[in-house]
Amino acid sequence: MSSELYAGLQWLPKPPEDFKQRCEALLVTEGPVGAAVRSLAATALDGNQLVRLSRTINRLRAGNKDLTPLAPFKLGLVSNSTTDFLIAPIIASAARVGLLVEVVAAHYDQVLQSALDPASAINVARCDAVLVAVDYRGLPLDPAIIGDAEGAQAQVDAALDSIATIRAAIRRNSGAVCIVQTLARPPETLFGNADRLIPGTWIHLTEAFNRGLAAQIDQGDALLDVAGIAETIGLANWHDPTQWNLAKLP
């Protein structure tokens, strides 16, 4: 099994050769177009095709086209990363599972502010759910206390408290379900195979956080296992230091 199976969505049929023309035809089609949109979304679309389909969906929605049977869903997005490039793939991919998604994204690295402020765009929008897409860089985790089990646990507890504060504020101010992601650890190690044994290393910190987060999720919130996704395709593929340093892309 190759990671390309997942990275390339190879379990899905290839998109039609006239994909561009079909998107354009939807804009002038009379009657319901939701089923046709979903049919296009249910193919292995690349990045450019996801953007095209997302733009088509937005134009259909702006033109008050009948998008049944797609179900409307408003998703808030808060992150310590740049999320602009994630919106189109979310909208297009959601159509594959029957959702007509509208994304309301907070500004870069405004996670806590967006959650706590009742007048923030996220809270005012009254989203159905808010994706709290915070990676290890956005939490008080730092492998600086190597070998100090108590110090490492204190960091994990502080990180979990931070996520709990965000979840509680979003629930209080907007009533939305929170979708919280686990942490994909950095692929680099400090001591090779010994990292798993030593408190305070990245693998120790992120695994302890992920266990605590799974135990913390309740009251209708949901868990997005980013750590599991990243491990499936490979941590070295998931993390791109160049993209992070250039544009804070996760």
Short mmCIF file of N, CA, C and O in Angstrom, two decimals, residues 31-101:
data_model
loop_
_atom_site.label_atom_id
_atom_site.label_comp_id
_atom_site.label_asym_id
_atom_site.label_seq_id
_atom_site.Cartn_x
_atom_site.Cartn_y
_atom_site.Cartn_z
N GLY A 31 -33.27 24.21 -12.89
CA GLY A 31 -33.68 23.18 -11.94
C GLY A 31 -32.58 22.81 -10.97
O GLY A 31 -31.51 23.44 -10.93
N PRO A 32 -32.82 21.79 -10.14
CA PRO A 32 -31.84 21.39 -9.13
C PRO A 32 -30.52 20.96 -9.74
O PRO A 32 -30.49 20.24 -10.73
N VAL A 33 -29.41 21.41 -9.14
CA VAL A 33 -28.08 21.05 -9.63
C VAL A 33 -27.24 20.37 -8.55
O VAL A 33 -26.08 20.01 -8.80
N GLY A 34 -27.81 20.18 -7.36
CA GLY A 34 -27.03 19.61 -6.25
C GLY A 34 -26.49 18.23 -6.55
O GLY A 34 -25.34 17.92 -6.22
N ALA A 35 -27.30 17.38 -7.17
CA ALA A 35 -26.85 16.01 -7.47
C ALA A 35 -25.68 16.02 -8.45
O ALA A 35 -24.73 15.24 -8.32
N ALA A 36 -25.73 16.93 -9.44
CA ALA A 36 -24.64 17.01 -10.40
C ALA A 36 -23.36 17.53 -9.74
O ALA A 36 -22.26 17.06 -10.05
N VAL A 37 -23.51 18.48 -8.82
CA VAL A 37 -22.34 18.98 -8.08
C VAL A 37 -21.72 17.86 -7.27
O VAL A 37 -20.49 17.67 -7.27
N ARG A 38 -22.55 17.10 -6.58
CA ARG A 38 -22.04 16.00 -5.76
C ARG A 38 -21.35 14.95 -6.62
O ARG A 38 -20.34 14.37 -6.21
N SER A 39 -21.88 14.69 -7.81
CA SER A 39 -21.27 13.72 -8.70
C SER A 39 -19.86 14.15 -9.10
O SER A 39 -18.93 13.33 -9.13
N LEU A 40 -19.68 15.43 -9.38
CA LEU A 40 -18.35 15.92 -9.72
C LEU A 40 -17.42 15.87 -8.51
O LEU A 40 -16.23 15.56 -8.63
N ALA A 41 -17.97 16.19 -7.34
CA ALA A 41 -17.15 16.19 -6.12
C ALA A 41 -16.70 14.79 -5.73
O ALA A 41 -15.68 14.63 -5.04
N ALA A 42 -17.42 13.78 -6.18
CA ALA A 42 -17.12 12.40 -5.80
C ALA A 42 -16.07 11.77 -6.71
O ALA A 42 -16.08 10.57 -6.97
N THR A 43 -15.16 12.59 -7.21
CA THR A 43 -14.04 12.11 -8.02
C THR A 43 -12.74 12.58 -7.40
O THR A 43 -12.73 13.46 -6.53
N ALA A 44 -11.62 12.04 -7.86
CA ALA A 44 -10.31 12.35 -7.27
C ALA A 44 -9.81 13.68 -7.82
O ALA A 44 -8.94 13.72 -8.70
N LEU A 45 -10.34 14.77 -7.29
CA LEU A 45 -10.00 16.10 -7.79
C LEU A 45 -8.64 16.55 -7.27
O LEU A 45 -8.29 16.33 -6.11
N ASP A 46 -7.87 17.20 -8.15
CA ASP A 46 -6.61 17.78 -7.70
C ASP A 46 -6.87 19.17 -7.13
O ASP A 46 -8.02 19.63 -7.07
N GLY A 47 -5.82 19.86 -6.74
CA GLY A 47 -5.99 21.15 -6.10
C GLY A 47 -6.70 22.17 -6.97
O GLY A 47 -7.60 22.88 -6.51
N ASN A 48 -6.30 22.27 -8.23
CA ASN A 48 -6.93 23.24 -9.13
C ASN A 48 -8.40 22.91 -9.37
O ASN A 48 -9.25 23.81 -9.44
N GLN A 49 -8.72 21.62 -9.47
CA GLN A 49 -10.11 21.22 -9.69
C GLN A 49 -10.97 21.49 -8.46
O GLN A 49 -12.14 21.87 -8.58
N LEU A 50 -10.41 21.31 -7.28
CA LEU A 50 -11.14 21.63 -6.06
C LEU A 50 -11.48 23.12 -6.01
O LEU A 50 -12.58 23.50 -5.64
N VAL A 51 -10.52 23.95 -6.39
CA VAL A 51 -10.77 25.40 -6.41
C VAL A 51 -11.85 25.74 -7.43
O VAL A 51 -12.77 26.54 -7.15
N ARG A 52 -11.80 25.13 -8.61
CA ARG A 52 -12.80 25.41 -9.63
C ARG A 52 -14.19 24.99 -9.18
O ARG A 52 -15.17 25.74 -9.34
N LEU A 53 -14.29 23.80 -8.59
CA LEU A 53 -15.61 23.34 -8.13
C LEU A 53 -16.12 24.21 -6.99
O LEU A 53 -17.31 24.54 -6.93
N SER A 54 -15.23 24.62 -6.11
CA SER A 54 -15.63 25.50 -5.00
C SER A 54 -16.16 26.83 -5.53
O SER A 54 -17.20 27.32 -5.07
N ARG A 55 -15.48 27.41 -6.50
CA ARG A 55 -15.95 28.66 -7.09
C ARG A 55 -17.30 28.47 -7.77
O ARG A 55 -18.17 29.34 -7.70
N THR A 56 -17.47 27.33 -8.43
CA THR A 56 -18.75 27.04 -9.08
C THR A 56 -19.86 26.96 -8.05
O THR A 56 -20.95 27.52 -8.24
N ILE A 57 -19.60 26.27 -6.95
CA ILE A 57 -20.60 26.16 -5.88
C ILE A 57 -20.95 27.53 -5.33
O ILE A 57 -22.14 27.85 -5.13
N ASN A 58 -19.95 28.36 -5.10
CA ASN A 58 -20.21 29.70 -4.57
C ASN A 58 -21.03 30.54 -5.54
O ASN A 58 -21.92 31.30 -5.14
N ARG A 59 -20.75 30.41 -6.83
CA ARG A 59 -21.51 31.16 -7.84
C ARG A 59 -22.96 30.65 -7.93
O ARG A 59 -23.89 31.43 -8.09
N LEU A 60 -23.11 29.33 -7.82
CA LEU A 60 -24.46 28.77 -7.83
C LEU A 60 -25.26 29.26 -6.62
O LEU A 60 -26.43 29.61 -6.73
N ARG A 61 -24.60 29.30 -5.47
CA ARG A 61 -25.27 29.77 -4.25
C ARG A 61 -25.61 31.25 -4.36
O ARG A 61 -26.71 31.66 -3.98
N ALA A 62 -24.68 32.03 -4.90
CA ALA A 62 -24.94 33.47 -5.05
C ALA A 62 -26.07 33.73 -6.04
O ALA A 62 -26.79 34.73 -5.91
N GLY A 63 -26.24 32.83 -7.01
CA GLY A 63 -27.30 32.98 -7.99
C GLY A 63 -28.61 32.33 -7.58
O GLY A 63 -29.53 32.22 -8.40
N ASN A 64 -28.67 31.91 -6.31
CA ASN A 64 -29.89 31.29 -5.76
C ASN A 64 -30.33 30.05 -6.55
O ASN A 64 -31.52 29.78 -6.69
N LYS A 65 -29.35 29.31 -7.07
CA LYS A 65 -29.65 28.07 -7.76
C LYS A 65 -30.12 27.01 -6.74
O LYS A 65 -29.72 27.04 -5.57
N ASP A 66 -30.93 26.09 -7.20
CA ASP A 66 -31.44 25.03 -6.35
C ASP A 66 -30.37 23.95 -6.20
O ASP A 66 -30.07 23.22 -7.13
N LEU A 67 -29.75 23.90 -5.01
CA LEU A 67 -28.65 22.96 -4.77
C LEU A 67 -29.09 21.74 -3.97
O LEU A 67 -28.25 21.01 -3.44
N THR A 68 -30.38 21.51 -3.88
CA THR A 68 -30.84 20.27 -3.27
C THR A 68 -30.37 19.09 -4.12
O THR A 68 -30.26 19.21 -5.34
N PRO A 69 -30.04 17.97 -3.47
CA PRO A 69 -30.26 17.61 -2.07
C PRO A 69 -29.08 17.92 -1.14
O PRO A 69 -29.01 17.35 -0.05
N LEU A 70 -28.15 18.78 -1.54
CA LEU A 70 -27.05 19.13 -0.63
C LEU A 70 -27.61 19.85 0.59
O LEU A 70 -28.46 20.73 0.48
N ALA A 71 -27.12 19.48 1.77
CA ALA A 71 -27.61 20.04 3.03
C ALA A 71 -26.74 21.21 3.47
O ALA A 71 -25.51 21.06 3.59
N PRO A 72 -27.31 22.39 3.71
CA PRO A 72 -26.53 23.56 4.13
C PRO A 72 -25.83 23.31 5.46
O PRO A 72 -26.40 22.71 6.38
N PHE A 73 -24.59 23.78 5.56
CA PHE A 73 -23.80 23.61 6.79
C PHE A 73 -22.82 24.77 6.87
O PHE A 73 -22.06 25.02 5.93
N LYS A 74 -22.84 25.48 7.99
CA LYS A 74 -21.93 26.62 8.19
C LYS A 74 -20.80 26.20 9.12
O LYS A 74 -21.03 25.80 10.26
N LEU A 75 -19.58 26.28 8.62
CA LEU A 75 -18.40 25.84 9.36
C LEU A 75 -17.50 27.01 9.69
O LEU A 75 -17.03 27.73 8.80
N GLY A 76 -17.25 27.23 10.97
CA GLY A 76 -16.25 28.21 11.39
C GLY A 76 -14.87 27.58 11.38
O GLY A 76 -14.72 26.37 11.55
N LEU A 77 -13.86 28.40 11.17
CA LEU A 77 -12.49 27.88 11.08
C LEU A 77 -11.56 28.83 11.81
O LEU A 77 -11.41 29.99 11.43
N VAL A 78 -10.96 28.34 12.89
CA VAL A 78 -9.96 29.13 13.63
C VAL A 78 -8.68 28.32 13.69
O VAL A 78 -8.69 27.11 13.88
N SER A 79 -7.55 29.01 13.51
CA SER A 79 -6.29 28.28 13.42
C SER A 79 -5.13 29.20 13.72
O SER A 79 -5.21 30.42 13.54
N ASN A 80 -4.02 28.61 14.15
CA ASN A 80 -2.77 29.35 14.29
C ASN A 80 -1.98 29.32 12.98
O ASN A 80 -0.86 29.83 12.91
N SER A 81 -2.58 28.73 11.93
CA SER A 81 -1.95 28.65 10.62
C SER A 81 -2.73 29.51 9.62
O SER A 81 -3.83 29.98 9.90
N THR A 82 -2.15 29.70 8.45
CA THR A 82 -2.85 30.37 7.36
C THR A 82 -3.88 29.41 6.78
O THR A 82 -3.54 28.30 6.38
N THR A 83 -5.13 29.83 6.74
CA THR A 83 -6.20 28.91 6.32
C THR A 83 -6.83 29.28 4.98
O THR A 83 -7.72 28.58 4.51
N ASP A 84 -6.38 30.37 4.35
CA ASP A 84 -7.01 30.83 3.12
C ASP A 84 -7.06 29.72 2.06
O ASP A 84 -8.04 29.60 1.32
N PHE A 85 -6.00 28.94 1.99
CA PHE A 85 -5.92 27.92 0.94
C PHE A 85 -6.68 26.64 1.30
O PHE A 85 -6.76 25.73 0.49
N LEU A 86 -7.24 26.59 2.50
CA LEU A 86 -8.01 25.41 2.90
C LEU A 86 -9.49 25.55 2.59
O LEU A 86 -10.20 24.54 2.52
N ILE A 87 -9.96 26.77 2.40
CA ILE A 87 -11.41 26.99 2.29
C ILE A 87 -11.99 26.32 1.06
O ILE A 87 -13.00 25.61 1.12
N ALA A 88 -11.37 26.53 -0.10
CA ALA A 88 -11.90 25.94 -1.34
C ALA A 88 -11.92 24.41 -1.28
O ALA A 88 -12.93 23.79 -1.63
N PRO A 89 -10.84 23.75 -0.84
CA PRO A 89 -10.90 22.28 -0.75
C PRO A 89 -11.97 21.79 0.22
O PRO A 89 -12.59 20.74 -0.02
N ILE A 90 -12.20 22.52 1.31
CA ILE A 90 -13.24 22.11 2.26
C ILE A 90 -14.61 22.17 1.59
O ILE A 90 -15.41 21.23 1.68
N ILE A 91 -14.90 23.28 0.91
CA ILE A 91 -16.21 23.45 0.28
C ILE A 91 -16.44 22.38 -0.78
O ILE A 91 -17.51 21.75 -0.83
N ALA A 92 -15.45 22.17 -1.64
CA ALA A 92 -15.61 21.19 -2.72
C ALA A 92 -15.67 19.77 -2.19
O ALA A 92 -16.47 18.95 -2.66
N SER A 93 -14.82 19.44 -1.23
CA SER A 93 -14.80 18.07 -0.70
C SER A 93 -16.05 17.75 0.09
O SER A 93 -16.52 16.60 0.09
N ALA A 94 -16.62 18.75 0.76
CA ALA A 94 -17.83 18.52 1.55
C ALA A 94 -18.99 18.10 0.68
O ALA A 94 -19.86 17.32 1.10
N ALA A 95 -19.02 18.60 -0.55
CA ALA A 95 -20.11 18.24 -1.46
C ALA A 95 -20.09 16.75 -1.75
O ALA A 95 -21.13 16.16 -2.07
N ARG A 96 -18.94 16.13 -1.66
CA ARG A 96 -18.84 14.68 -1.91
C ARG A 96 -19.68 13.89 -0.91
O ARG A 96 -20.20 12.81 -1.23
N VAL A 97 -19.82 14.42 0.31
CA VAL A 97 -20.62 13.72 1.33
C VAL A 97 -21.97 14.38 1.53
O VAL A 97 -22.62 14.19 2.56
N GLY A 98 -22.38 15.21 0.58
CA GLY A 98 -23.73 15.75 0.60
C GLY A 98 -23.92 17.02 1.37
O GLY A 98 -25.05 17.37 1.71
N LEU A 99 -22.84 17.77 1.64
CA LEU A 99 -22.95 19.00 2.40
C LEU A 99 -22.67 20.22 1.53
O LEU A 99 -21.73 20.23 0.73
N LEU A 100 -23.48 21.25 1.72
CA LEU A 100 -23.27 22.54 1.08
C LEU A 100 -22.66 23.46 2.13
O LEU A 100 -23.37 24.07 2.93
N VAL A 101 -21.36 23.53 2.15
CA VAL A 101 -20.65 24.18 3.25
C VAL A 101 -20.34 25.63 2.94
O VAL A 101 -19.88 25.97 1.85
#
